[in-house]
Structure formats: C-alpha cells, structure tokens
C-alpha cells in the first residue's frame, strides 16, 4: 500500500502575535512547526504500515524551501520519503489553487507508484478552512472521508477501508473504496516517541524538491494568486469581551460567589 500524507508548515498559533496595524499574522513572532493534525496523519500512516507489515509512506508539502523542515519531521515520525513543491508560481495560493497544485504533484507521485490512500489533517491551524483535503479528492475524483477518528478495517484484497468518522451527534462508519482520501482528527492516535534510527535518517534526509516545471499538464492560470478567486474582504482582531465579573479565590469560594450572584439575579430568571 502506498500512502501519501499531505503536510503543511504552519506558524505555532499558540504563541503567534497579530500585527495591530495590518491585522495580519506576524509570522516572524512564532516558530514554524508541522501542522499538529498532520503529525497525527503521518502517525496513522505509520500505524497502517505496521498493521499491514508492508507499504510505503510518502509525504507531500507545498511551501517555501524552509518547509523541508516539516518533511524531515515526518521522516522522524516514520515516513519513508518526502516531496516538496516549491516555486514562485505557487505563491499567493488560496485553497482552490493549493488543492490544484497538490493534486498535480500527487498525479506525478502516483505515476511512479500508484497511490492507494491520501491522508490530510482535519484542518491547518493557521488557515483553518479544512478545504484542501476535500479539494484534492474532488480534483483526483476519489472519495473523501473527513473527520476520521479510527481506521477500523483495511481489506487489501477487496481494496476497501472501513473508517469511523466523528459527527455532531456521535460517529458514523463509512466503507470506502481505495484509492480514497481521509482527513483525520487528533484523537485518531497519540504521537509516539521517534526511535533513534528515524531521527538519524531525518537529520540526513534531503527531500525531493519539484518546481512547477517538474509537474505535468499544469494549467498555470490555476496556480498561485492568478488561480485564486478568494478575495479577503476585511481582516480584524475580534474585540476583547467587555464587562463581566471575575470570580476570585479557590473553587469553593468561586462557586459561592457565583451562587450569590445568581441568587441576586433570580427575579431576572423568574421573569423569563
Ligand atoms: C488570496 C489568498 C492568498 C494567499 N496567499 C498565501 C501565500 O502567499 N502563502 C501562504 O502560505 N498562504 C497563503 N494563503 C493561505 C493559503 O491559501 C492557505 O494556507 C492554504 O490554501 C491552505 O489552506 P488552509 O490553511 O485552510 O488548510 P486546510 O484546508 O485547513 O488544511 C487541511 C489539510 O490540507 C493539507 N494542506 C493544506 N495546505 C497544505 C500545503 N501547503 N501543503 C501540504 N498539505 C497541505 C494538510 O494535510 C492540512 O492538514 C492565501 C490565502 C488567500 C485567500
């Protein structure tokens, strides 16, 4: 089984600052990391490979040359090889153009070694749209299964996979024909410590880097800013909530304060 995991380099949004003048992310204020959902996607590929006792795990990223770092991180987790598509032609891409460029790279990877399963994160913690995975599936005309929390069964003979996906009211089981694409939630697995040989391999690993000229049958009008119909109308930092009462002290004291406050307002609730 050939599994390709799409991995994105993102700023660590736990510490990133917002430029108050432009209302855009100040990317220099935070280190670049592997999108946390994508780390779980790579870990799941490793789990599937272990379960089957064979397979190849490739990772694919689109980004600037520095994005090789997330490919190395994926090798550390257990991926076998990595591809980065990097070119000025891809710059300024929205989710439509990103999924187009990634699907073209996937076609090239698949030509050399047919891809059975594509795994993406549920969403990237910076852009946060969750559109790229389903966008790739649509372009490659394969079924997408989103919000997967468990790979329950994999039948190589019948080329099917049984997936458990999270929905608002619980979960549902979906049987999909491979090749297919799934996007994963964090609870699908826990990230394991990387064994030393993986770390050594990652440190020495040089990902394959492709420019737009390395991809076949590319319609350049669908790439980068040119191929991005999304218009950012306005950017703003949501105002901090005003008012409210801060409860002080330990939990017992806070509960007492809350009960007193509610009791003072009881005629307000009675009126409703
Ligand atoms: C007009 C416009 C211009 C933009 N210009 C730029 C720009 O110049 N530079 C820039 O960095 N961003 C740019 N962006 C943001 C960019 O469009 C998104 O970051 C990108 O399309 C991914 O969308 P997302 O973050 O919502 O990913 P999601 O759809 O939330 O990601 C879901 C999953 O898709 C996969 N994935 C997503 N992106 C990648 C990737 N690049 N490589 C591999 N796998 C991926 C991962 O598995 C990820 O977990 C621009 C956006 C707009 C609207």
CSV table of C-alpha atoms and ligand atoms in Angstrom, one decimal:
chain,number,residue,atom,x,y,z
A,1,UNK,CA,0.0,0.0,0.0
A,2,UNK,CA,1.3,3.4,-1.0
A,3,UNK,CA,0.1,6.1,1.5
A,4,UNK,CA,0.7,9.8,0.8
A,5,UNK,CA,0.3,12.3,3.7
A,6,UNK,CA,-0.1,16.0,2.9
A,7,UNK,CA,1.8,18.0,5.5
A,8,UNK,CA,1.8,21.8,5.9
A,9,UNK,CA,4.3,24.1,7.7
A,10,UNK,CA,2.4,26.5,9.9
A,11,UNK,CA,3.3,29.1,12.5
A,12,UNK,CA,2.8,28.0,16.1
A,13,UNK,CA,-0.5,29.7,16.7
A,14,UNK,CA,-0.2,29.3,20.5
A,15,UNK,CA,2.4,32.0,20.5
A,16,UNK,CA,2.0,34.0,17.3
A,17,UNK,CA,1.3,37.7,17.5
A,18,UNK,CA,-1.1,39.7,15.4
A,19,UNK,CA,0.3,43.0,13.8
A,20,UNK,CA,-2.2,45.6,15.3
A,21,UNK,CA,-1.7,47.9,12.2
A,22,UNK,CA,-2.3,45.3,9.4
A,23,UNK,CA,-4.3,42.8,11.4
A,24,UNK,CA,-2.3,40.0,9.8
A,25,UNK,CA,-0.2,37.3,11.5
A,26,UNK,CA,3.3,38.4,12.3
A,27,UNK,CA,4.9,35.1,11.1
A,28,UNK,CA,8.3,36.1,12.5
A,29,UNK,CA,6.9,36.1,16.0
A,30,UNK,CA,6.5,32.4,16.2
A,31,UNK,CA,8.5,29.3,15.1
A,32,UNK,CA,7.3,27.3,12.1
A,33,UNK,CA,6.0,23.8,13.0
A,34,UNK,CA,4.4,20.8,11.4
A,35,UNK,CA,0.7,21.3,11.5
A,36,UNK,CA,-0.3,19.3,14.6
A,37,UNK,CA,-3.2,17.4,12.7
A,38,UNK,CA,-0.7,16.4,10.0
A,39,UNK,CA,1.6,14.9,12.6
A,40,UNK,CA,-1.3,12.6,13.6
A,41,UNK,CA,-1.9,11.9,9.9
A,42,UNK,CA,1.7,10.7,9.5
A,43,UNK,CA,1.5,8.7,12.7
A,44,UNK,CA,-1.7,7.0,11.3
A,45,UNK,CA,0.1,6.1,8.1
A,46,UNK,CA,2.9,4.5,10.2
A,47,UNK,CA,0.3,2.6,12.2
A,48,UNK,CA,-1.3,1.3,9.0
A,49,UNK,CA,2.1,0.3,7.6
A,50,UNK,CA,2.8,-1.6,10.8
A,51,UNK,CA,-0.6,-3.3,10.7
A,52,UNK,CA,-0.1,-4.5,7.1
A,53,UNK,CA,3.6,-5.3,7.6
A,54,UNK,CA,4.4,-3.5,4.4
A,55,UNK,CA,3.9,-0.3,2.4
A,56,UNK,CA,5.5,3.0,1.5
A,57,UNK,CA,4.7,6.3,3.2
A,58,UNK,CA,5.4,9.4,1.2
A,59,UNK,CA,4.8,12.9,2.5
A,60,UNK,CA,4.0,15.9,0.3
A,61,UNK,CA,4.1,19.6,1.1
A,62,UNK,CA,3.7,22.9,-0.8
A,63,UNK,CA,5.6,25.8,0.6
A,64,UNK,CA,8.8,27.8,0.6
A,65,UNK,CA,12.2,26.0,0.8
A,66,UNK,CA,12.1,26.1,4.6
A,67,UNK,CA,9.1,23.7,4.5
A,68,UNK,CA,11.6,20.9,4.1
A,69,UNK,CA,11.7,21.0,7.9
A,70,UNK,CA,8.2,19.5,8.2
A,71,UNK,CA,9.2,16.8,5.7
A,72,UNK,CA,12.2,15.9,7.9
A,73,UNK,CA,9.9,16.0,11.0
A,74,UNK,CA,7.6,13.5,9.2
A,75,UNK,CA,10.6,11.2,8.4
A,76,UNK,CA,11.3,11.3,12.1
A,77,UNK,CA,7.8,10.1,12.9
A,78,UNK,CA,8.2,7.3,10.3
A,79,UNK,CA,7.6,8.4,6.8
A,80,UNK,CA,9.8,6.9,4.1
A,81,UNK,CA,10.3,9.8,1.7
A,82,UNK,CA,9.2,13.3,1.1
A,83,UNK,CA,8.4,15.7,-1.7
A,84,UNK,CA,8.2,19.5,-1.6
A,85,UNK,CA,6.7,21.5,-4.3
A,86,UNK,CA,8.2,25.0,-4.2
A,87,UNK,CA,8.1,27.7,-6.8
A,88,UNK,CA,7.1,31.4,-7.1
A,89,UNK,CA,4.3,30.2,-9.3
A,90,UNK,CA,2.6,28.7,-6.3
A,91,UNK,CA,2.8,31.9,-4.2
A,92,UNK,CA,-0.4,33.6,-3.1
A,93,UNK,CA,-2.5,30.5,-3.5
A,94,UNK,CA,-5.9,30.2,-1.8
A,95,UNK,CA,-7.4,26.8,-1.0
A,96,UNK,CA,-8.6,26.2,-4.6
A,97,UNK,CA,-5.1,26.8,-6.1
A,98,UNK,CA,-3.4,24.9,-3.2
A,99,UNK,CA,-5.5,21.8,-3.8
A,100,UNK,CA,-4.9,22.1,-7.6
A,101,UNK,CA,-1.1,22.3,-7.2
A,102,UNK,CA,-1.0,19.4,-4.6
A,103,UNK,CA,-3.3,17.3,-6.9
A,104,UNK,CA,-0.8,17.8,-9.8
A,105,UNK,CA,2.1,16.7,-7.5
A,106,UNK,CA,0.0,13.7,-6.4
A,107,UNK,CA,-0.5,12.7,-10.1
A,108,UNK,CA,3.2,12.8,-10.6
A,109,UNK,CA,3.9,10.7,-7.5
A,110,UNK,CA,1.1,8.3,-8.5
A,111,UNK,CA,2.6,7.8,-11.9
A,112,UNK,CA,5.8,6.3,-10.4
A,113,UNK,CA,4.0,4.4,-7.7
A,114,UNK,CA,0.1,4.4,-7.7
A,115,UNK,CA,-1.3,6.0,-4.5
A,116,UNK,CA,-3.9,4.0,-2.5
A,117,UNK,CA,-4.6,6.3,0.4
A,118,UNK,CA,-4.1,10.0,0.9
A,119,UNK,CA,-4.2,11.4,4.4
A,120,UNK,CA,-4.6,15.0,5.4
A,121,UNK,CA,-5.2,16.8,8.7
A,122,UNK,CA,-8.7,17.9,9.6
A,123,UNK,CA,-7.5,21.5,9.1
A,124,UNK,CA,-4.4,23.6,9.2
A,125,UNK,CA,-4.2,25.6,12.5
A,126,UNK,CA,-3.4,28.9,10.6
A,127,UNK,CA,-5.7,28.9,7.5
A,128,UNK,CA,-8.2,26.7,9.3
A,129,UNK,CA,-10.6,26.1,6.4
A,130,UNK,CA,-10.5,22.3,6.2
A,131,UNK,CA,-11.0,22.7,2.4
A,132,UNK,CA,-7.7,21.4,1.0
A,133,UNK,CA,-8.3,17.7,1.7
A,134,UNK,CA,-11.7,17.5,0.1
A,135,UNK,CA,-10.5,19.8,-2.7
A,136,UNK,CA,-7.7,17.3,-3.6
A,137,UNK,CA,-10.1,14.4,-3.6
A,138,UNK,CA,-12.5,16.3,-5.9
A,139,UNK,CA,-9.7,17.1,-8.3
A,140,UNK,CA,-8.4,13.5,-8.3
A,141,UNK,CA,-12.0,12.1,-8.5
A,142,UNK,CA,-11.6,9.9,-5.4
A,143,UNK,CA,-13.9,9.7,-2.4
A,144,UNK,CA,-13.1,12.0,0.6
A,145,UNK,CA,-13.9,10.9,4.1
A,146,UNK,CA,-13.5,13.7,6.6
A,147,UNK,CA,-13.0,13.9,10.4
A,148,UNK,CA,-11.8,10.3,10.7
A,149,UNK,CA,-11.1,9.1,14.3
A,150,UNK,CA,-10.3,5.4,13.5
A,151,UNK,CA,-9.2,3.2,10.7
A,152,UNK,CA,-11.3,0.2,11.7
A,153,UNK,CA,-10.5,-2.3,8.9
A,154,UNK,CA,-8.4,-2.4,5.8
A,155,UNK,CA,-9.1,-5.1,3.3
A,156,UNK,CA,-6.3,-5.1,0.7
A,157,UNK,CA,-7.9,-7.9,-1.4
A,158,UNK,CA,-11.2,-6.1,-1.8
A,159,UNK,CA,-9.5,-2.6,-1.8
A,160,UNK,CA,-11.8,-1.3,0.9
A,161,UNK,CA,-11.2,0.6,4.1
A,162,UNK,CA,-13.7,1.0,7.0
A,163,UNK,CA,-13.4,4.3,8.7
A,164,UNK,CA,-15.0,5.7,11.8
A,165,UNK,CA,-15.8,9.5,11.5
A,166,UNK,CA,-16.8,12.0,14.0
A,167,UNK,CA,-20.2,13.7,13.5
A,168,UNK,CA,-22.1,16.2,15.7
A,169,UNK,CA,-24.4,13.5,17.2
A,170,UNK,CA,-21.7,10.8,17.7
A,171,UNK,CA,-19.9,8.9,14.9
A,172,UNK,CA,-20.6,7.0,11.7
A,173,UNK,CA,-18.9,4.2,9.9
A,174,UNK,CA,-18.0,4.6,6.3
A,175,UNK,CA,-16.7,1.9,4.0
A,176,UNK,CA,-14.7,3.5,1.1
A,177,UNK,CA,-13.1,2.0,-1.9
A,178,UNK,CA,-9.4,2.8,-2.2
A,179,UNK,CA,-7.9,5.0,-3.6
A,180,UNK,CA,-9.6,7.4,-1.3
A,181,UNK,CA,-8.6,10.5,0.8
A,182,UNK,CA,-9.3,10.9,4.5
A,183,UNK,CA,-8.8,13.8,6.8
A,184,UNK,CA,-8.0,13.0,10.4
A,185,UNK,CA,-8.9,14.3,13.9
A,186,UNK,CA,-6.2,14.5,16.6
A,187,UNK,CA,-7.9,11.7,18.7
A,188,UNK,CA,-7.2,9.1,15.9
A,189,UNK,CA,-3.9,8.3,17.7
A,190,UNK,CA,-1.2,9.6,20.0
A,191,UNK,CA,2.2,10.7,18.6
A,192,UNK,CA,4.8,8.2,19.6
A,193,UNK,CA,8.4,9.0,20.5
A,194,UNK,CA,10.6,8.8,17.4
A,195,UNK,CA,13.1,6.0,17.5
A,196,UNK,CA,16.8,7.0,17.2
A,197,UNK,CA,17.2,5.5,13.7
A,198,UNK,CA,14.3,7.6,12.4
A,199,UNK,CA,15.9,10.7,13.9
A,200,UNK,CA,19.3,10.0,12.3
A,201,UNK,CA,17.6,9.3,8.9
A,202,UNK,CA,15.6,12.6,9.2
A,203,UNK,CA,18.7,14.6,10.0
A,204,UNK,CA,20.4,13.3,6.9
A,205,UNK,CA,17.3,13.2,4.6
A,206,UNK,CA,17.1,15.5,1.6
A,207,UNK,CA,13.5,15.8,0.3
A,208,UNK,CA,12.8,15.8,-3.4
A,209,UNK,CA,12.0,19.4,-4.4
A,210,UNK,CA,9.9,20.0,-7.5
A,211,UNK,CA,9.3,23.3,-9.3
A,212,UNK,CA,6.2,23.9,-11.4
A,213,UNK,CA,8.2,22.6,-14.5
A,214,UNK,CA,8.5,19.2,-12.9
A,215,UNK,CA,4.7,18.7,-12.9
A,216,UNK,CA,2.9,17.6,-16.0
A,217,UNK,CA,-0.2,19.1,-17.7
A,218,UNK,CA,-0.3,22.0,-15.4
A,219,UNK,CA,-2.7,24.9,-16.3
A,220,UNK,CA,-0.7,27.8,-14.9
A,221,UNK,CA,-3.7,30.0,-14.7
A,222,UNK,CA,-5.0,27.8,-11.9
A,223,UNK,CA,-1.8,28.3,-9.7
A,224,UNK,CA,-0.9,30.9,-7.1
A,225,UNK,CA,-2.5,34.3,-6.9
A,226,UNK,CA,-3.7,34.1,-10.5
A,227,UNK,CA,-5.6,30.9,-9.8
A,228,UNK,CA,-7.1,32.2,-6.5
A,229,UNK,CA,-10.6,33.6,-6.8
A,230,UNK,CA,-10.8,34.2,-3.0
A,231,UNK,CA,-10.9,37.9,-2.0
A,232,UNK,CA,-10.0,38.8,1.5
A,233,UNK,CA,-12.6,41.5,2.2
A,234,UNK,CA,-11.5,42.6,5.7
A,235,UNK,CA,-9.2,41.4,8.4
A,236,UNK,CA,-9.8,42.4,12.0
A,237,UNK,CA,-8.9,41.2,15.5
A,238,UNK,CA,-12.1,40.4,17.4
A,239,UNK,CA,-12.6,42.9,20.3
A,240,UNK,CA,-11.9,41.6,23.7
A,241,UNK,CA,-15.2,40.9,25.6
A,242,UNK,CA,-16.0,43.8,27.9
A,243,UNK,CA,-17.8,43.7,31.3
A,244,UNK,CA,-18.3,40.5,33.2
A,245,UNK,CA,-17.3,39.7,36.8
A,246,UNK,CA,-14.1,38.0,37.7
A,247,UNK,CA,-14.5,35.3,40.4
A,248,UNK,CA,-11.7,35.2,42.8
A,249,UNK,CA,-10.3,32.6,45.3
A,250,UNK,CA,-10.3,28.8,45.3
A,251,UNK,CA,-13.0,26.7,43.6
A,252,UNK,CA,-15.3,26.6,46.6
A,253,UNK,CA,-15.1,30.3,47.1
A,254,UNK,CA,-15.8,30.9,43.4
A,255,UNK,CA,-18.8,28.6,43.5
A,256,UNK,CA,-20.2,30.5,46.5
A,257,UNK,CA,-19.7,33.9,44.7
A,258,UNK,CA,-21.4,32.5,41.6
A,259,UNK,CA,-24.4,31.2,43.7
A,260,UNK,CA,-24.7,34.6,45.4
A,261,UNK,CA,-24.6,36.4,42.1
A,262,UNK,CA,-27.3,34.1,40.6
A,263,UNK,CA,-29.4,34.4,43.7
A,264,UNK,CA,-29.3,38.3,43.4
A,265,UNK,CA,-30.5,37.9,39.8
A,266,UNK,CA,-33.2,35.3,40.5
A,267,UNK,CA,-36.1,37.7,39.7
A,268,UNK,CA,-34.5,38.2,36.3
A,269,UNK,CA,-34.7,34.4,35.5
A,270,UNK,CA,-38.2,34.2,37.0
A,271,UNK,CA,-39.4,36.9,34.6
A,272,UNK,CA,-38.3,34.9,31.6
B,1,LIG,C1,-5.9,35.3,-1.6
B,1,LIG,C2,-5.1,34.4,-0.7
B,1,LIG,C3,-3.7,34.4,-0.8
B,1,LIG,C4,-2.9,33.6,0.0
B,1,LIG,N1,-1.6,33.6,-0.2
B,1,LIG,C5,-0.8,32.8,0.6
B,1,LIG,C6,0.6,32.8,0.4
B,1,LIG,O1,1.2,33.6,-0.4
B,1,LIG,N2,1.3,32.0,1.2
B,1,LIG,C7,0.7,31.1,2.1
B,1,LIG,O2,1.4,30.4,2.8
B,1,LIG,N3,-0.6,31.1,2.2
B,1,LIG,C8,-1.4,31.9,1.5
B,1,LIG,N4,-2.7,31.9,1.7
B,1,LIG,C9,-3.3,31.0,2.6
B,1,LIG,C10,-3.5,29.6,1.9
B,1,LIG,O3,-4.5,29.7,0.9
B,1,LIG,C11,-3.9,28.5,2.8
B,1,LIG,O4,-3.0,28.5,3.9
B,1,LIG,C12,-3.8,27.2,2.1
B,1,LIG,O5,-4.6,27.2,1.0
B,1,LIG,C13,-4.2,26.0,3.0
B,1,LIG,O6,-5.5,26.3,3.5
B,1,LIG,P1,-5.8,26.1,5.0
B,1,LIG,O7,-4.7,26.6,5.7
B,1,LIG,O8,-7.2,26.5,5.3
B,1,LIG,O9,-5.7,24.5,5.0
B,1,LIG,P2,-6.8,23.4,5.4
B,1,LIG,O10,-7.7,23.2,4.3
B,1,LIG,O11,-7.4,23.7,6.7
B,1,LIG,O12,-5.8,22.2,5.6
B,1,LIG,C14,-6.2,20.8,5.7
B,1,LIG,C15,-5.1,19.9,5.4
B,1,LIG,O13,-4.7,20.0,4.0
B,1,LIG,C16,-3.3,19.8,3.9
B,1,LIG,N5,-2.6,21.0,3.4
B,1,LIG,C17,-3.1,22.3,3.5
B,1,LIG,N6,-2.2,23.1,2.9
B,1,LIG,C18,-1.1,22.4,2.6
B,1,LIG,C19,0.1,22.6,2.0
B,1,LIG,N7,0.6,23.8,1.7
B,1,LIG,N8,1.0,21.6,1.7
B,1,LIG,C20,0.6,20.3,2.0
B,1,LIG,N9,-0.6,20.0,2.6
B,1,LIG,C21,-1.4,21.0,2.9
B,1,LIG,C22,-2.8,19.4,5.3
B,1,LIG,O14,-3.0,18.0,5.4
B,1,LIG,C23,-3.8,20.1,6.2
B,1,LIG,O15,-4.0,19.5,7.4
B,1,LIG,C24,-3.5,32.7,0.9
B,1,LIG,C25,-4.9,32.7,1.1
B,1,LIG,C26,-5.7,33.6,0.3
B,1,LIG,C27,-7.2,33.5,0.5
